[in-house]
Short mmCIF file of C-alpha atoms in Angstrom, two decimals:
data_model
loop_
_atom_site.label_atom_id
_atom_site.label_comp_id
_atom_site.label_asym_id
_atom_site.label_seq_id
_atom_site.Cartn_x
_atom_site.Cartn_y
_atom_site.Cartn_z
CA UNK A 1 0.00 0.00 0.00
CA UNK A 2 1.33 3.29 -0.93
CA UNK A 3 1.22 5.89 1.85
CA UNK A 4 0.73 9.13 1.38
CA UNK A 5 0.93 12.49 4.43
CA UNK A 6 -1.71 14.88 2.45
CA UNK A 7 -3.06 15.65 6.16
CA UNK A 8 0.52 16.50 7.36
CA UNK A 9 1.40 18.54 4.30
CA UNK A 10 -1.81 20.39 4.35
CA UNK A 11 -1.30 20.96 8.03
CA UNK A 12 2.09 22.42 8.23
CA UNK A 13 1.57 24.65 5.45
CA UNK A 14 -0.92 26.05 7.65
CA UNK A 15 1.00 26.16 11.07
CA UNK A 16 4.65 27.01 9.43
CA UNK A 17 2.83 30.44 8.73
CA UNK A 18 1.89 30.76 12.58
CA UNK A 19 5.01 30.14 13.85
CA UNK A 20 6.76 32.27 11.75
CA UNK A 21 4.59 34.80 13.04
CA UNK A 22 5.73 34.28 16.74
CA UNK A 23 9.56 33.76 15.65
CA UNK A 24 8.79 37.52 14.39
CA UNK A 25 6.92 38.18 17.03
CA UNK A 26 9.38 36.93 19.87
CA UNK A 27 12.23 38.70 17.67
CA UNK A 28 10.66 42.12 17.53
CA UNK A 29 9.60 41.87 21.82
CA UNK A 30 13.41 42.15 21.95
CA UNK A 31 14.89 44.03 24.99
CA UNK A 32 11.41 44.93 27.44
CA UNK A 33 9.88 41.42 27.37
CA UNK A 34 11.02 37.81 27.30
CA UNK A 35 12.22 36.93 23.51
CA UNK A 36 14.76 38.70 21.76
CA UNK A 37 17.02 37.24 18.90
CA UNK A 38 18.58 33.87 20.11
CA UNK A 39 14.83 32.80 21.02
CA UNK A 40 13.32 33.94 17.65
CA UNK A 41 16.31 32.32 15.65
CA UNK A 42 15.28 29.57 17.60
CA UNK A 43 11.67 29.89 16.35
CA UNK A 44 12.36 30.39 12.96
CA UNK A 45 14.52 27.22 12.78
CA UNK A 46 12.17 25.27 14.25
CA UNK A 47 9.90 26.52 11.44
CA UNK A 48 12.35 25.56 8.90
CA UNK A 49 12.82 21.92 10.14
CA UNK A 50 9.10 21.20 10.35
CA UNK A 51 9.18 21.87 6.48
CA UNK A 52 11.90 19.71 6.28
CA UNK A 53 10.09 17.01 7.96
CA UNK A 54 6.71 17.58 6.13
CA UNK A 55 8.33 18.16 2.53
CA UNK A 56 11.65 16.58 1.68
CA UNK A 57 15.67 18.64 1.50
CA UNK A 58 15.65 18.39 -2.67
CA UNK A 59 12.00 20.90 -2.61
CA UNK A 60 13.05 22.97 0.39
CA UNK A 61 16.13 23.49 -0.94
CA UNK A 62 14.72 24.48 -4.31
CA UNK A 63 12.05 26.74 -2.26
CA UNK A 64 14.67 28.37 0.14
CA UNK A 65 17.71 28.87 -2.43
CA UNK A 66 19.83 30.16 0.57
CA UNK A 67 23.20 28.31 1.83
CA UNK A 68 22.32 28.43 5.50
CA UNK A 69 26.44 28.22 6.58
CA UNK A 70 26.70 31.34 4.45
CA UNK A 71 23.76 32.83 6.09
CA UNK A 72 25.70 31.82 9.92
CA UNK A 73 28.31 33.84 8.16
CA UNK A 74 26.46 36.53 7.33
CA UNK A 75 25.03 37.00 10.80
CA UNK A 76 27.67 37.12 12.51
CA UNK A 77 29.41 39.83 10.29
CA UNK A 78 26.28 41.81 11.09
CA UNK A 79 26.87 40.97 14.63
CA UNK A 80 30.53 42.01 15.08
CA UNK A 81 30.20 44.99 12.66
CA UNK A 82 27.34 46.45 14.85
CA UNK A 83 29.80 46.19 17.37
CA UNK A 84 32.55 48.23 15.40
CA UNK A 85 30.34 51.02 14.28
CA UNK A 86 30.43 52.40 17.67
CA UNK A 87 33.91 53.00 17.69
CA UNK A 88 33.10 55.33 14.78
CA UNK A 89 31.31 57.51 16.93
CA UNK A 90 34.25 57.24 19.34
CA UNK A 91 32.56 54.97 22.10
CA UNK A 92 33.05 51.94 23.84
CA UNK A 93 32.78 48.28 21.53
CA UNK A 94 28.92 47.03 21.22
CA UNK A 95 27.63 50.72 22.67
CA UNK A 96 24.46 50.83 21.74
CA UNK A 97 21.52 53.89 21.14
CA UNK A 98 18.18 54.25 21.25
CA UNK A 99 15.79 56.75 20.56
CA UNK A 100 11.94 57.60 20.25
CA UNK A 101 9.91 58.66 16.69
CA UNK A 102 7.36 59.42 15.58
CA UNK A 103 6.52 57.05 12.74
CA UNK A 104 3.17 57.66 10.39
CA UNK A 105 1.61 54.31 10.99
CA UNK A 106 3.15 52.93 14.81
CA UNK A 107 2.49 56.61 16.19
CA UNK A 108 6.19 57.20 18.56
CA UNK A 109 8.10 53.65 19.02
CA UNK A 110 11.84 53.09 20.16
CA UNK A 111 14.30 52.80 17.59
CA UNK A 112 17.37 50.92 18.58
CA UNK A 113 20.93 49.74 17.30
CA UNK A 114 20.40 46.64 18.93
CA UNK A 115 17.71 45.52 17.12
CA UNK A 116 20.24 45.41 13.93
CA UNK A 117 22.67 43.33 16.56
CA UNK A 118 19.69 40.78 17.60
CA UNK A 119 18.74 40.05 13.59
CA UNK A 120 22.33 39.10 13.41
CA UNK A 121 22.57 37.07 16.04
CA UNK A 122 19.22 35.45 14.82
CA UNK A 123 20.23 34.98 11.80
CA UNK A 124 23.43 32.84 13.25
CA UNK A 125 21.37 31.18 15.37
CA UNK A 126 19.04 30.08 11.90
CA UNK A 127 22.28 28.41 10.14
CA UNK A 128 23.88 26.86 12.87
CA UNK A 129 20.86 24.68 13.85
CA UNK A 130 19.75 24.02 9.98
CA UNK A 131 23.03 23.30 9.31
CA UNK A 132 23.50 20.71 12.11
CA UNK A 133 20.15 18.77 11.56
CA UNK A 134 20.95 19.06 8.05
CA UNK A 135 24.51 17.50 8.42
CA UNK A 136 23.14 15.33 10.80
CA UNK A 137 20.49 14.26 8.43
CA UNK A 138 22.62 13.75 5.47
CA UNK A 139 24.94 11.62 7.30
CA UNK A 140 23.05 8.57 8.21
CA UNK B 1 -8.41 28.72 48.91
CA UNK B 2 -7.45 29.96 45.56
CA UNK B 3 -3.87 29.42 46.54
CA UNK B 4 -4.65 26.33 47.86
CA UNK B 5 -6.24 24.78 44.68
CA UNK B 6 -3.96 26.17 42.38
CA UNK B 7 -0.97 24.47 44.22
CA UNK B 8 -3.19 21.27 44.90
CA UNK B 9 -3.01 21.08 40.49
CA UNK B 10 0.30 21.78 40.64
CA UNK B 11 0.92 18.68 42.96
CA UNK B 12 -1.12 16.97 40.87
CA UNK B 13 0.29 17.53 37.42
CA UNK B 14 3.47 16.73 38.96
CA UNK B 15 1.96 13.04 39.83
CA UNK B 16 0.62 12.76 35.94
CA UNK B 17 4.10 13.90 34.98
CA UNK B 18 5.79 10.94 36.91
CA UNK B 19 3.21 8.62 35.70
CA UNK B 20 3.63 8.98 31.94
CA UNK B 21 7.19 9.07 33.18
CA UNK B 22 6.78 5.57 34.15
CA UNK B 23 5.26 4.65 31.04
CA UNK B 24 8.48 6.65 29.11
CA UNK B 25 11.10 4.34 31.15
CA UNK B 26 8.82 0.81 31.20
CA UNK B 27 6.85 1.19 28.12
CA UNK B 28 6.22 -1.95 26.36
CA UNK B 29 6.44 -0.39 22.99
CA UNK B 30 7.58 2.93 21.16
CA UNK B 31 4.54 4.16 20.17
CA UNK B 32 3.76 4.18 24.03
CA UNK B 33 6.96 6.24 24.89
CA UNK B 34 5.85 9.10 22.03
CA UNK B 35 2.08 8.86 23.37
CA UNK B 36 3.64 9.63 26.93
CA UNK B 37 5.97 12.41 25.54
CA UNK B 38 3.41 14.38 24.49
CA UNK B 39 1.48 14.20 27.43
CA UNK B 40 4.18 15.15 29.55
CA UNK B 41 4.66 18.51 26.94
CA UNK B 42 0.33 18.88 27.66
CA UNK B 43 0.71 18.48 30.98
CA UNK B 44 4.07 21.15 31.07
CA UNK B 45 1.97 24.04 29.38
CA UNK B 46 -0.87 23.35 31.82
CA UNK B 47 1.40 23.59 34.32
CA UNK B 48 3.26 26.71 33.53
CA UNK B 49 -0.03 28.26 32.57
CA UNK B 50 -1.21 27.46 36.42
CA UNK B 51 2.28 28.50 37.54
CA UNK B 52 2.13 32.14 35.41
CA UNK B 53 -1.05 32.19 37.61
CA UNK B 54 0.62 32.04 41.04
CA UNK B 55 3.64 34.13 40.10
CA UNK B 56 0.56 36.97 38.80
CA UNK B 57 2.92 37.36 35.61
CA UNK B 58 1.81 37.09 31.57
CA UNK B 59 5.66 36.69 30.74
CA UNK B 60 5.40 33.18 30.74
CA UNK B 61 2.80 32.78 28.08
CA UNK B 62 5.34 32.79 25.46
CA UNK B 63 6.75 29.91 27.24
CA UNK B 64 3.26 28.13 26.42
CA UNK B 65 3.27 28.95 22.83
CA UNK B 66 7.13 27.58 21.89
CA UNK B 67 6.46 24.55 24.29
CA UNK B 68 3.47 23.64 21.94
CA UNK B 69 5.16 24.12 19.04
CA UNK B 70 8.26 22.26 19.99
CA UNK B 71 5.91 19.25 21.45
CA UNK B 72 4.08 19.69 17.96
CA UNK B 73 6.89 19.34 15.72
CA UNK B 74 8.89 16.15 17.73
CA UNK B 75 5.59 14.35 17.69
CA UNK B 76 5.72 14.92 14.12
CA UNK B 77 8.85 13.38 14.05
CA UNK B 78 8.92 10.55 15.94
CA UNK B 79 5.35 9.39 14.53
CA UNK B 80 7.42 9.99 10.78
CA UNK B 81 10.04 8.26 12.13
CA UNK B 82 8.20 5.35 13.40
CA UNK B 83 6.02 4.47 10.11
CA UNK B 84 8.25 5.10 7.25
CA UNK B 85 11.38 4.78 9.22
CA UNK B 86 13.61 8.01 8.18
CA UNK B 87 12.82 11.36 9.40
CA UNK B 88 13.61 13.68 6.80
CA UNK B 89 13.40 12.29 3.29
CA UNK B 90 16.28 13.19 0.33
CA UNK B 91 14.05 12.79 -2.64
CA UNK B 92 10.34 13.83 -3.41
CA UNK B 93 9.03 10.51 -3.90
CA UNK B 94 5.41 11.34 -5.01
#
């Protein structure tokens, strides 16, 4: 009998949507709340290997045409560069600013340098786990 | 009495906990041990919703949402796992 996971398929195409929504979610309630960009790497990783599970590498791959150790790589020049900026401005390493404005559709919200640091370090956090399940995976 | 009940549930999702604990370490078969792994995650996000309670905090409701998704997606995997035997496949083979 041929098997067939239409119900799993049609289920995570639904629920990879809402849990991208918290790893965005998590990643943007940053510095004030519980979350921040480890968590919501975390998140979005976990998003990335339930596709993997529900679909196979070969049309994942083909969806998501990104080298996830180049995208580790990526992050973490983001990271560290965030870092050097602020010696531009003659302070301390990994100083970081914040400020309030008044934006047309969020009315005043907090704009801060560290936001740019926490995508980095979620986007490090997104290759390094794909990339070990993925190794891990092509192994056996 | 509020308190009272609330840490009376507590006590007693700790007791389910160790049961389908039992069942985790003496479980006749695998499909027993996933069964009871995903009770215990059920059982965890009850429990840290009754604990967020107590502490009169909503910071732990995040903690709710990642624990369901994490006890969503190894379900996934270990019921995958179990009936075609590999997790994550190489090939579309449909």
């Amino acid at each position: 009998m041929r098997t067939n996971n239409v119900i799993l398929r049609a289920v995570v195409k639904l629920v990879v949507f809402i849990i991208l929504t918290l790893a965005v979610y998590l990643f943007l309630s940053g510095h004030h709340s519980p979350g921040g960009g480890f968590i919501g790497g975390l998140v979005l990783a976990s998003a990335f290997v339930l596709l993997f599970i529900a679909f196979d590498i070969e049309t994942v791959r083909h969806a998501i045409p990104f080298d996830f150790k180049k995208v580790a790589a990526l992050g973490a020049f983001i990271s560290v560069s965030t870092g050097f900026a602020s010696l531009v401005f003659g302070e301390a390493f990994l100083t970081q600013a914040f400020d309030y404005f008044e934006l047309p559709f969020f009315g005043k919200t907090e704009l801060s340098t560290v936001t740019i640091f926490e995508s980095g370090v979620a986007l490090v956090v997104v290759g390094v786990v794909v990339t070990i399940i993925l190794s891990i995976v092509e192994d056996v | 009495m509020i308190e009272a009940m609330l840490y009376a549930a507590l006590t007693l999702y700790g007791v389910a906990i160790a049961i389908a604990l039992y069942r985790i370490i003496f479980g006749p078969s695998l499909p027993d041990r996933v069964i009871a792994l995903d009770m215990i995650g059920v059982n965890l996000i009850s429990a840290i919703a009754i604990i967020s309670i107590v502490f009169g905090t909503r910071s732990f409701l995040d903690v709710i949402l990642i624990l369901g998704i994490l006890a969503f997606i190894s379900t996934i995997a270990f019921s995958k796992y179990i009936e075609r035997g590999v997790i994550i496949d190489r090939k579309r083979n449909d």
